[in-house]
């Protein structure tokens, strides 16, 4: 007896759904793509319960005839390709003929549609993959699809969905980015209580960016001059004159926006890449972007980038992944270099002044000459001017599996003093403090400076290095304290205590600070508004996707309020994970203390240094800042003796 059998169509559809439909946002993606493929000029999306209860998409595209409306739910039914050859020249967003049957297999779906060639529309109702009803209805041209109770047939799958606000955030991000890629179309996204996005058609990506992200984001961005190149130019001529690219060669066009170098994001969430207006993830392009920013951004921080690539369909294979989010380029290296060079050109043309010190390590071999130029130019600036803009160093990448942004599990004191190599302890500020400044003990220079286990209370401050690090002594040796990190720790402890006691001190702002939110930030804002209130913020809605901050936690300089709000919203919306309330509180406290803390390059009076050292000693965990970086380094008596060869 044979034990192999062919799966029924309904099982096959559920399997396909597993690949294509991960969450409400993936349903929205497929339906949006269908609407755009159908030539819609206007797409309206409404969701309830983050899309878990309802997703409804209405478009004014070409619609479907009665017969097509039924055929569309068959597996591998598509109007977009006919033969295998067509796979190599796909100009539509869809082509697999899988989305509608997959979605219908795991939800209750109603389709209403009318094609211009027919007088009446068609209504099709399907639940859990079973056809329930088909009838004639009156319907204007175009299509409406309603998807209710996603995964009601697969409760196990439903459990994997995150909170409503997280899912809504994903939907908002998705709709936002399709809106960015299609400025000539109008998009609207609403939840039961809110209009999250509403953008009428505009003429350029720039105007669309302004509609969607607001003027403040636009100010952080540089628009790239569109670059067009024929693929053959990539092939270097063996000798002599550059070869004339043949007019037959495929033409590739890059345009988009990148952030100014002073904008530093803690994750890659703000990097978006579109190939022929399809939003994709692509490691090659990510690499090209990182390369372009090399030595302009410090390692571990990321820019904002929106890159639009237009490329003949024959040059790119989109049939790589069921959800069509990955692509393969025929001339990958060419595309990589084109993207990297276009970004770099933009960065250099605008002669950005970087707001951080350059790493002293030699540029890696093969680095474009221009990068070294920027580095040199920066190195020539007077140290003080440069120091004035030193931001706190980016958090160290934490262990895999933990948050990249913050590490708020109470920093453990290592059983043994953690040893910091000289280089990593001092390198970020190396241009003004040459590493030779410290006498290095011959064999174990790297181990001489260490983060001690406990902070004694009898430290005598002597002064500051570069108005950034406090130098102190006691009988045990020499101590160096990062004044920003130390103050951060002090403020963090105090804020956490006050938040627990519900006694956060509040300052009213003279003028409310207006903050524009991106669609997904608005979703996050609504989810955490109450917690923001408990942390000393008084925030009120102020027009569409704009809020007015009227009061903020005491101690916070007014010009930090906006940055802080955005940082909190971004930190609270990390990809894929809903934060627990504890995590959220920890992050808010860390952000507040970071923005309120004494900065680097700030002169401190002796009394203030004394106070800071005492206050630090009184905290629960004086050795690390709330982000997990060390606050104090020690150069012990023994190390000194050794270094001077006295022992
Ligand atoms: P694919 O997009 O890969 O072709 P789908 O399952 O997403 O597969 O859709 C099947 C077919 O249904 C499409 O090829 C298209 O002809 C039709 N269709 C789906 N959505 C729409 C829409 N909003 N407007 C018009 N036709 C649509
Ligand atoms: Mg489709």
PDB file of N, CA and C in Angstrom, residues 573-605:
ATOM      1  N   UNK A 573       9.256  50.807  20.193  1.00  0.00           N
ATOM      2  CA  UNK A 573       8.631  50.133  19.044  1.00  0.00           C
ATOM      3  C   UNK A 573       9.615  49.221  18.360  1.00  0.00           C
ATOM      4  N   UNK A 574      10.460  48.606  19.143  1.00  0.00           N
ATOM      5  CA  UNK A 574      11.442  47.743  18.502  1.00  0.00           C
ATOM      6  C   UNK A 574      10.788  46.627  17.707  1.00  0.00           C
ATOM      7  N   UNK A 575      11.384  46.387  16.564  1.00  0.00           N
ATOM      8  CA  UNK A 575      10.911  45.355  15.640  1.00  0.00           C
ATOM      9  C   UNK A 575      10.397  44.107  16.363  1.00  0.00           C
ATOM     10  N   UNK A 576       9.131  43.812  16.116  1.00  0.00           N
ATOM     11  CA  UNK A 576       8.644  42.493  16.490  1.00  0.00           C
ATOM     12  C   UNK A 576       8.302  42.236  17.946  1.00  0.00           C
ATOM     13  N   UNK A 577       8.758  43.061  18.861  1.00  0.00           N
ATOM     14  CA  UNK A 577       8.516  42.653  20.228  1.00  0.00           C
ATOM     15  C   UNK A 577       7.738  43.714  20.996  1.00  0.00           C
ATOM     16  N   UNK A 578       6.757  43.266  21.724  1.00  0.00           N
ATOM     17  CA  UNK A 578       6.051  44.191  22.589  1.00  0.00           C
ATOM     18  C   UNK A 578       6.845  44.253  23.889  1.00  0.00           C
ATOM     19  N   UNK A 579       7.059  45.461  24.382  1.00  0.00           N
ATOM     20  CA  UNK A 579       7.841  45.587  25.603  1.00  0.00           C
ATOM     21  C   UNK A 579       6.966  45.286  26.810  1.00  0.00           C
ATOM     22  N   UNK A 580       7.558  44.697  27.812  1.00  0.00           N
ATOM     23  CA  UNK A 580       6.817  44.573  29.059  1.00  0.00           C
ATOM     24  C   UNK A 580       6.831  45.939  29.721  1.00  0.00           C
ATOM     25  N   UNK A 581       5.898  46.126  30.653  1.00  0.00           N
ATOM     26  CA  UNK A 581       5.805  47.429  31.302  1.00  0.00           C
ATOM     27  C   UNK A 581       7.111  47.759  32.016  1.00  0.00           C
ATOM     28  N   UNK A 582       7.704  46.744  32.611  1.00  0.00           N
ATOM     29  CA  UNK A 582       8.975  46.961  33.313  1.00  0.00           C
ATOM     30  C   UNK A 582      10.065  47.453  32.374  1.00  0.00           C
ATOM     31  N   UNK A 583      10.136  46.761  31.224  1.00  0.00           N
ATOM     32  CA  UNK A 583      11.145  47.153  30.234  1.00  0.00           C
ATOM     33  C   UNK A 583      10.910  48.583  29.784  1.00  0.00           C
ATOM     34  N   UNK A 584       9.634  48.864  29.520  1.00  0.00           N
ATOM     35  CA  UNK A 584       9.291  50.201  29.049  1.00  0.00           C
ATOM     36  C   UNK A 584       9.709  51.241  30.083  1.00  0.00           C
ATOM     37  N   UNK A 585       9.393  50.959  31.348  1.00  0.00           N
ATOM     38  CA  UNK A 585       9.749  51.911  32.408  1.00  0.00           C
ATOM     39  C   UNK A 585      11.253  52.104  32.481  1.00  0.00           C
ATOM     40  N   UNK A 586      11.979  50.988  32.381  1.00  0.00           N
ATOM     41  CA  UNK A 586      13.435  51.062  32.428  1.00  0.00           C
ATOM     42  C   UNK A 586      13.978  51.921  31.299  1.00  0.00           C
ATOM     43  N   UNK A 587      13.416  51.725  30.123  1.00  0.00           N
ATOM     44  CA  UNK A 587      13.896  52.488  28.982  1.00  0.00           C
ATOM     45  C   UNK A 587      13.598  53.965  29.126  1.00  0.00           C
ATOM     46  N   UNK A 588      12.376  54.256  29.582  1.00  0.00           N
ATOM     47  CA  UNK A 588      12.020  55.669  29.735  1.00  0.00           C
ATOM     48  C   UNK A 588      12.966  56.315  30.742  1.00  0.00           C
ATOM     49  N   UNK A 589      13.190  55.631  31.864  1.00  0.00           N
ATOM     50  CA  UNK A 589      14.078  56.198  32.885  1.00  0.00           C
ATOM     51  C   UNK A 589      15.488  56.390  32.325  1.00  0.00           C
ATOM     52  N   UNK A 590      15.963  55.416  31.549  1.00  0.00           N
ATOM     53  CA  UNK A 590      17.316  55.529  30.985  1.00  0.00           C
ATOM     54  C   UNK A 590      17.388  56.707  30.016  1.00  0.00           C
ATOM     55  N   UNK A 591      16.346  56.861  29.204  1.00  0.00           N
ATOM     56  CA  UNK A 591      16.357  57.957  28.236  1.00  0.00           C
ATOM     57  C   UNK A 591      16.304  59.307  28.938  1.00  0.00           C
ATOM     58  N   UNK A 592      15.431  59.415  29.928  1.00  0.00           N
ATOM     59  CA  UNK A 592      15.320  60.693  30.638  1.00  0.00           C
ATOM     60  C   UNK A 592      16.666  61.033  31.276  1.00  0.00           C
ATOM     61  N   UNK A 593      17.269  60.050  31.950  1.00  0.00           N
ATOM     62  CA  UNK A 593      18.513  60.376  32.648  1.00  0.00           C
ATOM     63  C   UNK A 593      19.625  60.703  31.655  1.00  0.00           C
ATOM     64  N   UNK A 594      19.614  60.046  30.515  1.00  0.00           N
ATOM     65  CA  UNK A 594      20.647  60.349  29.525  1.00  0.00           C
ATOM     66  C   UNK A 594      20.526  61.795  29.046  1.00  0.00           C
ATOM     67  N   UNK A 595      19.290  62.223  28.787  1.00  0.00           N
ATOM     68  CA  UNK A 595      19.126  63.575  28.244  1.00  0.00           C
ATOM     69  C   UNK A 595      19.279  64.659  29.305  1.00  0.00           C
ATOM     70  N   UNK A 596      19.046  64.295  30.559  1.00  0.00           N
ATOM     71  CA  UNK A 596      19.148  65.310  31.603  1.00  0.00           C
ATOM     72  C   UNK A 596      20.564  65.393  32.175  1.00  0.00           C
ATOM     73  N   UNK A 597      21.379  64.391  31.893  1.00  0.00           N
ATOM     74  CA  UNK A 597      22.679  64.312  32.563  1.00  0.00           C
ATOM     75  C   UNK A 597      23.657  65.372  32.059  1.00  0.00           C
ATOM     76  N   UNK A 598      24.630  65.672  32.917  1.00  0.00           N
ATOM     77  CA  UNK A 598      25.749  66.529  32.539  1.00  0.00           C
ATOM     78  C   UNK A 598      26.360  65.967  31.264  1.00  0.00           C
ATOM     79  N   UNK A 599      26.704  66.854  30.349  1.00  0.00           N
ATOM     80  CA  UNK A 599      27.257  66.380  29.077  1.00  0.00           C
ATOM     81  C   UNK A 599      28.784  66.263  29.180  1.00  0.00           C
ATOM     82  N   UNK A 600      29.348  65.656  28.171  1.00  0.00           N
ATOM     83  CA  UNK A 600      30.809  65.732  28.068  1.00  0.00           C
ATOM     84  C   UNK A 600      31.157  67.154  27.636  1.00  0.00           C
ATOM     85  N   UNK A 601      32.412  67.498  27.775  1.00  0.00           N
ATOM     86  CA  UNK A 601      32.867  68.831  27.432  1.00  0.00           C
ATOM     87  C   UNK A 601      32.117  69.929  28.179  1.00  0.00           C
ATOM     88  N   UNK A 602      31.968  69.698  29.465  1.00  0.00           N
ATOM     89  CA  UNK A 602      31.311  70.707  30.275  1.00  0.00           C
ATOM     90  C   UNK A 602      32.183  70.906  31.508  1.00  0.00           C
ATOM     91  N   UNK A 603      32.518  72.170  31.751  1.00  0.00           N
ATOM     92  CA  UNK A 603      33.385  72.426  32.881  1.00  0.00           C
ATOM     93  C   UNK A 603      32.613  72.194  34.175  1.00  0.00           C
ATOM     94  N   UNK A 604      33.229  71.521  35.127  1.00  0.00           N
ATOM     95  CA  UNK A 604      32.573  71.295  36.420  1.00  0.00           C
ATOM     96  C   UNK A 604      33.422  71.923  37.519  1.00  0.00           C
ATOM     97  N   UNK A 605      32.747  72.643  38.398  1.00  0.00           N
ATOM     98  CA  UNK A 605      33.442  73.197  39.568  1.00  0.00           C
ATOM     99  C   UNK A 605      33.817  72.049  40.508  1.00  0.00           C
TER     100      UNK A 605
END
